Short mmCIF file of C-alpha atoms in Angstrom, two decimals:
data_model
loop_
_atom_site.label_atom_id
_atom_site.label_comp_id
_atom_site.label_asym_id
_atom_site.label_seq_id
_atom_site.Cartn_x
_atom_site.Cartn_y
_atom_site.Cartn_z
CA MET A 1 -1.41 -24.34 -30.23
CA GLU A 2 -5.47 -23.30 -30.08
CA GLN A 3 -7.31 -24.55 -34.05
CA ARG A 4 -7.94 -20.80 -34.84
CA LYS A 5 -4.30 -19.86 -34.53
CA LYS A 6 -3.69 -22.78 -36.60
CA ASP A 7 -5.61 -21.68 -39.50
CA LEU A 8 -4.83 -18.54 -40.16
CA ILE A 9 -0.79 -19.44 -40.03
CA GLU A 10 -1.52 -22.58 -42.43
CA SER A 11 -2.93 -19.89 -44.36
CA PHE A 12 0.26 -18.56 -45.06
CA ARG A 13 1.25 -22.00 -46.52
CA ASN A 14 4.43 -21.73 -49.27
CA GLY A 15 2.71 -17.78 -49.86
CA LEU A 16 4.41 -13.97 -49.84
CA ILE A 17 3.61 -11.79 -47.49
CA VAL A 18 4.27 -8.64 -48.16
CA SER A 19 5.92 -6.34 -45.55
CA CYS A 20 4.14 -2.91 -45.91
CA GLN A 21 6.15 -0.31 -44.18
CA VAL A 22 7.30 3.52 -44.48
CA GLN A 23 8.86 6.09 -42.21
CA PRO A 24 8.15 9.05 -42.60
CA ASP A 25 11.81 10.12 -43.69
CA ASP A 26 11.41 7.92 -46.48
CA PRO A 27 10.91 9.89 -50.67
CA VAL A 28 7.73 7.62 -51.17
CA TYR A 29 6.48 8.54 -47.32
CA SER A 30 2.65 10.10 -47.16
CA GLU A 31 -0.18 8.73 -44.60
CA GLU A 32 -2.28 6.85 -47.71
CA PHE A 33 0.49 5.14 -49.36
CA VAL A 34 0.84 2.39 -47.16
CA VAL A 35 -2.62 1.37 -47.58
CA LYS A 36 -2.16 1.52 -51.66
CA MET A 37 0.88 -0.90 -51.36
CA ALA A 38 -1.06 -3.02 -49.01
CA LYS A 39 -3.79 -3.73 -52.19
CA ALA A 40 -1.52 -3.83 -54.24
CA ALA A 41 -0.34 -6.73 -52.62
CA ALA A 42 -3.28 -7.91 -52.61
CA TRP A 43 -4.07 -7.45 -56.22
CA GLY A 44 -0.91 -9.43 -56.44
CA GLY A 45 -1.35 -12.73 -54.95
CA ALA A 46 0.18 -12.27 -51.61
CA VAL A 47 -1.48 -14.52 -48.44
CA GLY A 48 -0.74 -12.33 -45.48
CA LEU A 49 0.67 -8.67 -44.87
CA ARG A 50 3.62 -7.76 -42.73
CA ALA A 51 3.46 -3.83 -40.42
CA ASN A 52 4.81 -1.29 -38.75
CA MET A 53 3.06 1.19 -36.28
CA PRO A 54 -0.85 1.42 -35.06
CA ASP A 55 -1.84 3.61 -37.21
CA GLN A 56 -0.56 2.56 -40.23
CA ILE A 57 -1.40 -1.13 -38.98
CA ARG A 58 -5.11 -0.15 -38.26
CA ALA A 59 -5.76 1.63 -41.36
CA ILE A 60 -4.69 -1.31 -43.67
CA LYS A 61 -6.76 -2.76 -41.29
CA LYS A 62 -9.75 -1.07 -42.45
CA GLU A 63 -9.06 -1.38 -46.50
CA VAL A 64 -6.94 -4.82 -47.08
CA ASP A 65 -8.89 -8.34 -45.88
CA LEU A 66 -5.48 -10.29 -45.41
CA PRO A 67 -3.99 -11.47 -42.05
CA LEU A 68 -1.35 -8.39 -40.19
CA ILE A 69 1.58 -9.68 -38.93
CA GLY A 70 2.57 -6.52 -36.54
CA LEU A 71 5.18 -4.07 -35.40
CA TRP A 72 6.10 -0.81 -33.76
CA LYS A 73 9.18 -0.09 -35.31
CA ILE A 74 10.60 2.01 -31.31
CA TRP A 75 14.63 3.48 -31.28
CA HIS A 76 16.03 3.74 -28.26
CA ASP A 77 19.39 5.18 -27.82
CA ASN A 78 20.86 2.57 -26.08
CA THR A 79 20.27 -0.35 -27.63
CA ASP A 80 19.80 -2.44 -31.30
CA VAL A 81 16.39 -3.63 -29.86
CA PHE A 82 13.90 -1.59 -31.40
CA ILE A 83 11.26 -4.69 -33.43
CA THR A 84 8.24 -3.87 -30.40
CA PRO A 85 10.58 -3.12 -27.79
CA THR A 86 7.74 -2.90 -24.44
CA LEU A 87 4.56 -5.00 -23.58
CA GLU A 88 2.35 -1.50 -24.18
CA ALA A 89 4.03 -1.30 -28.22
CA ALA A 90 2.71 -4.82 -28.47
CA ARG A 91 -0.55 -4.20 -26.81
CA ALA A 92 -1.11 -1.24 -29.73
CA VAL A 93 -0.15 -3.13 -32.21
CA TRP A 94 -2.97 -5.58 -31.51
CA GLU A 95 -5.59 -2.95 -30.68
CA ALA A 96 -4.73 -1.71 -33.89
CA GLY A 97 -6.10 -5.30 -35.37
CA ALA A 98 -2.84 -6.89 -36.18
CA GLU A 99 -3.38 -11.20 -35.56
CA ILE A 100 0.11 -11.57 -35.85
CA ILE A 101 2.36 -9.79 -32.98
CA ALA A 102 5.79 -9.56 -34.69
CA LEU A 103 8.82 -8.98 -31.67
CA ASP A 104 12.59 -9.45 -31.25
CA CYS A 105 13.99 -12.51 -29.58
CA THR A 106 17.25 -11.74 -30.04
CA GLU A 107 20.07 -12.16 -26.91
CA GLN A 108 20.58 -8.73 -28.27
CA ILE A 109 19.90 -5.90 -24.58
CA ASN A 110 16.93 -3.41 -24.06
CA HIS A 111 16.82 -0.29 -23.57
CA ARG A 112 16.33 -0.95 -19.60
CA GLY A 113 19.05 -3.79 -19.66
CA LYS A 114 17.00 -6.57 -20.48
CA PRO A 115 18.31 -9.39 -23.12
CA ALA A 116 15.24 -8.98 -26.05
CA TYR A 117 13.89 -12.59 -25.92
CA GLU A 118 12.34 -12.04 -22.21
CA LEU A 119 9.53 -10.11 -23.36
CA LEU A 120 8.20 -12.65 -25.15
CA PRO A 121 6.78 -15.05 -22.30
CA VAL A 122 5.85 -11.82 -20.35
CA LEU A 123 3.56 -11.19 -23.82
CA LYS A 124 2.41 -14.19 -23.77
CA LYS A 125 0.75 -14.06 -20.34
CA GLU A 126 -0.40 -10.67 -20.95
CA ILE A 127 -1.93 -10.68 -24.66
CA PRO A 128 -3.02 -14.99 -24.95
CA GLU A 129 -5.63 -14.35 -27.47
CA ALA A 130 -2.36 -13.27 -30.39
CA ILE A 131 -0.07 -15.12 -32.64
CA PHE A 132 3.71 -14.41 -31.42
CA PHE A 133 6.26 -14.23 -35.18
CA ALA A 134 10.21 -14.32 -33.14
CA ASP A 135 12.26 -12.15 -34.90
CA VAL A 136 15.93 -13.92 -34.07
CA SER A 137 18.57 -13.79 -35.58
CA THR A 138 20.42 -16.73 -35.18
CA TYR A 139 19.64 -20.81 -35.25
CA ARG A 140 20.75 -20.61 -31.29
CA GLU A 141 17.93 -17.26 -30.81
CA GLY A 142 15.68 -19.38 -32.22
CA VAL A 143 15.56 -22.43 -30.03
CA ARG A 144 15.36 -20.14 -27.55
CA ALA A 145 12.16 -18.32 -29.06
CA ILE A 146 10.50 -21.70 -29.44
CA ALA A 147 11.20 -22.85 -25.81
CA LEU A 148 9.49 -19.37 -24.75
CA GLY A 149 6.62 -19.79 -26.61
CA ALA A 150 6.71 -18.62 -30.35
CA ASP A 151 4.55 -19.48 -32.70
CA ILE A 152 6.60 -19.25 -35.92
CA VAL A 153 10.04 -18.18 -35.90
CA GLY A 154 12.04 -16.57 -38.53
CA PRO A 155 15.70 -14.73 -39.07
CA THR A 156 14.22 -11.37 -40.04
CA LEU A 157 17.41 -10.06 -37.83
CA TYR A 158 20.29 -12.05 -39.71
CA GLY A 159 22.76 -9.57 -40.81
CA TYR A 160 21.22 -6.25 -38.59
CA THR A 161 23.06 -8.00 -34.80
CA ALA A 162 26.17 -7.04 -33.64
CA GLU A 163 26.85 -11.10 -33.95
CA THR A 164 25.56 -11.13 -37.97
CA LYS A 165 26.27 -7.11 -39.17
CA HIS A 166 28.80 -8.74 -41.28
CA ILE A 167 26.06 -10.90 -43.60
CA GLU A 168 24.81 -9.81 -46.33
CA GLN A 169 23.51 -12.67 -47.72
CA PRO A 170 20.98 -15.24 -46.33
CA ASP A 171 22.83 -18.45 -44.53
CA TRP A 172 21.12 -21.39 -46.93
CA ARG A 173 22.23 -24.19 -44.82
CA GLU A 174 21.41 -22.46 -41.26
CA PHE A 175 17.63 -21.35 -42.36
CA ALA A 176 17.48 -25.07 -44.00
CA ARG A 177 18.85 -26.64 -40.24
CA MET A 178 16.50 -23.73 -39.18
CA CYS A 179 13.06 -25.78 -41.13
CA ARG A 180 14.80 -28.98 -40.10
CA ASP A 181 14.98 -28.85 -36.81
CA PHE A 182 11.93 -26.32 -36.25
CA ARG A 183 9.57 -29.48 -37.80
CA GLY A 184 6.37 -29.66 -35.84
CA LYS A 185 7.60 -27.83 -32.71
CA ALA A 186 7.05 -24.01 -34.43
CA TYR A 187 6.58 -22.41 -37.86
CA VAL A 188 9.97 -21.52 -40.23
CA VAL A 189 8.78 -17.71 -41.92
CA MET A 190 11.96 -16.56 -44.43
CA GLU A 191 12.40 -13.15 -44.20
CA GLY A 192 15.20 -10.93 -45.00
CA HIS A 193 17.79 -10.72 -48.20
CA LEU A 194 15.23 -11.80 -50.89
CA TYR A 195 15.40 -9.60 -53.75
CA THR A 196 14.07 -12.47 -56.10
CA PRO A 197 11.13 -14.36 -57.00
CA GLU A 198 13.54 -17.40 -57.66
CA ASP A 199 15.32 -16.36 -53.50
CA ALA A 200 11.64 -17.39 -52.09
CA MET A 201 11.09 -20.34 -53.98
CA LYS A 202 14.45 -21.18 -52.50
CA CYS A 203 13.35 -20.80 -48.92
CA LEU A 204 10.13 -22.95 -49.99
CA TYR A 205 12.19 -25.59 -51.27
CA LEU A 206 14.39 -25.49 -48.38
CA GLY A 207 11.09 -25.79 -46.13
CA ALA A 208 10.13 -22.43 -45.68
CA HIS A 209 6.57 -22.09 -44.21
CA ALA A 210 6.13 -19.06 -46.19
CA VAL A 211 8.53 -16.31 -46.91
CA VAL A 212 7.93 -12.97 -45.98
CA VAL A 213 9.27 -10.18 -49.02
CA GLY A 214 9.15 -6.18 -48.21
CA SER A 215 12.33 -4.00 -49.98
CA ALA A 216 12.37 -5.77 -52.95
CA ILE A 217 8.49 -5.21 -53.20
CA THR A 218 7.31 -1.85 -51.61
CA ARG A 219 10.49 0.44 -50.71
CA PRO A 220 11.19 1.68 -55.03
CA HIS A 221 14.07 4.27 -53.38
CA LEU A 222 15.96 1.18 -52.24
CA ILE A 223 15.65 -0.41 -55.07
CA THR A 224 16.65 2.24 -57.99
CA LYS A 225 19.81 2.70 -54.55
CA ARG A 226 20.52 -1.26 -55.25
CA PHE A 227 20.98 -0.94 -58.99
CA VAL A 228 22.85 2.73 -58.60
CA ASP A 229 24.90 0.96 -56.30
CA LEU A 230 25.63 -1.72 -58.50
CA LEU A 231 25.70 0.10 -61.77
CA SER A 232 28.38 2.61 -59.37
CA GLY A 233 30.68 -0.47 -59.33
CA TYR A 234 30.22 -0.89 -55.98
CA GLN A 235 31.23 2.70 -54.77
CA ASN A 236 27.98 3.69 -52.36
CA ASN A 237 26.64 0.16 -50.36
CA TRP A 238 22.77 1.03 -50.41
CA ARG A 239 21.88 -1.94 -47.56
CA ASN A 240 23.28 0.76 -45.46
CA ASP A 241 20.51 2.93 -45.82
CA GLU A 242 18.61 -0.68 -45.77
CA ARG A 243 20.16 -1.15 -42.25
CA GLY A 244 18.90 2.96 -41.10
CA ARG A 245 16.57 3.62 -38.62
CA HIS A 246 13.42 3.15 -40.84
#
């Protein structure tokens, strides 16, 4: 890995990356809300940001001077692959200003009938200046992503694929295995199912390079629903809304 890329990723070490995303169907949606979230994250001490869609990435980069992991959620009816699923989407994220491009690197079949992970080597060739963050759901997928050239691996999609959809909590043992076995091959960043500072600290203790937290910080409607779900005796599963297309 070239020194420029390594220096940027090293700047995340032991830090918090805040995922600042808002979709048109969110009750908090407005053009400026995502920028305010990013500013609040920077004020609070975040070392980086994760953001969705070129327009929102561009708006954040104009106002906040932090490294940014960019993606573009694009849904197709015939697949569950939606995180930066095409070369065109990745180029748009890069051109919007993201230093790091996140993409689905699972074994799920995309809208073109191919495994999602096959896009990574294409992007490495077409956008060699970028850093690539492989969103995976299993240890096995992480191994493959590293072999294909991923700079960063995270279990972002753990609990969101057919193989792991029954999951509601992090698999700490499996994550520790990733941190142990991937050391020296790629950076491991924890993302997904983290709701407290104690959860984040546990990840660092197990060997995470950094931690990404989104919904627990930046999505007040889901935070509220999580409380309401517990107070109502789990009559409704708030996770169904978290897993929705947004």
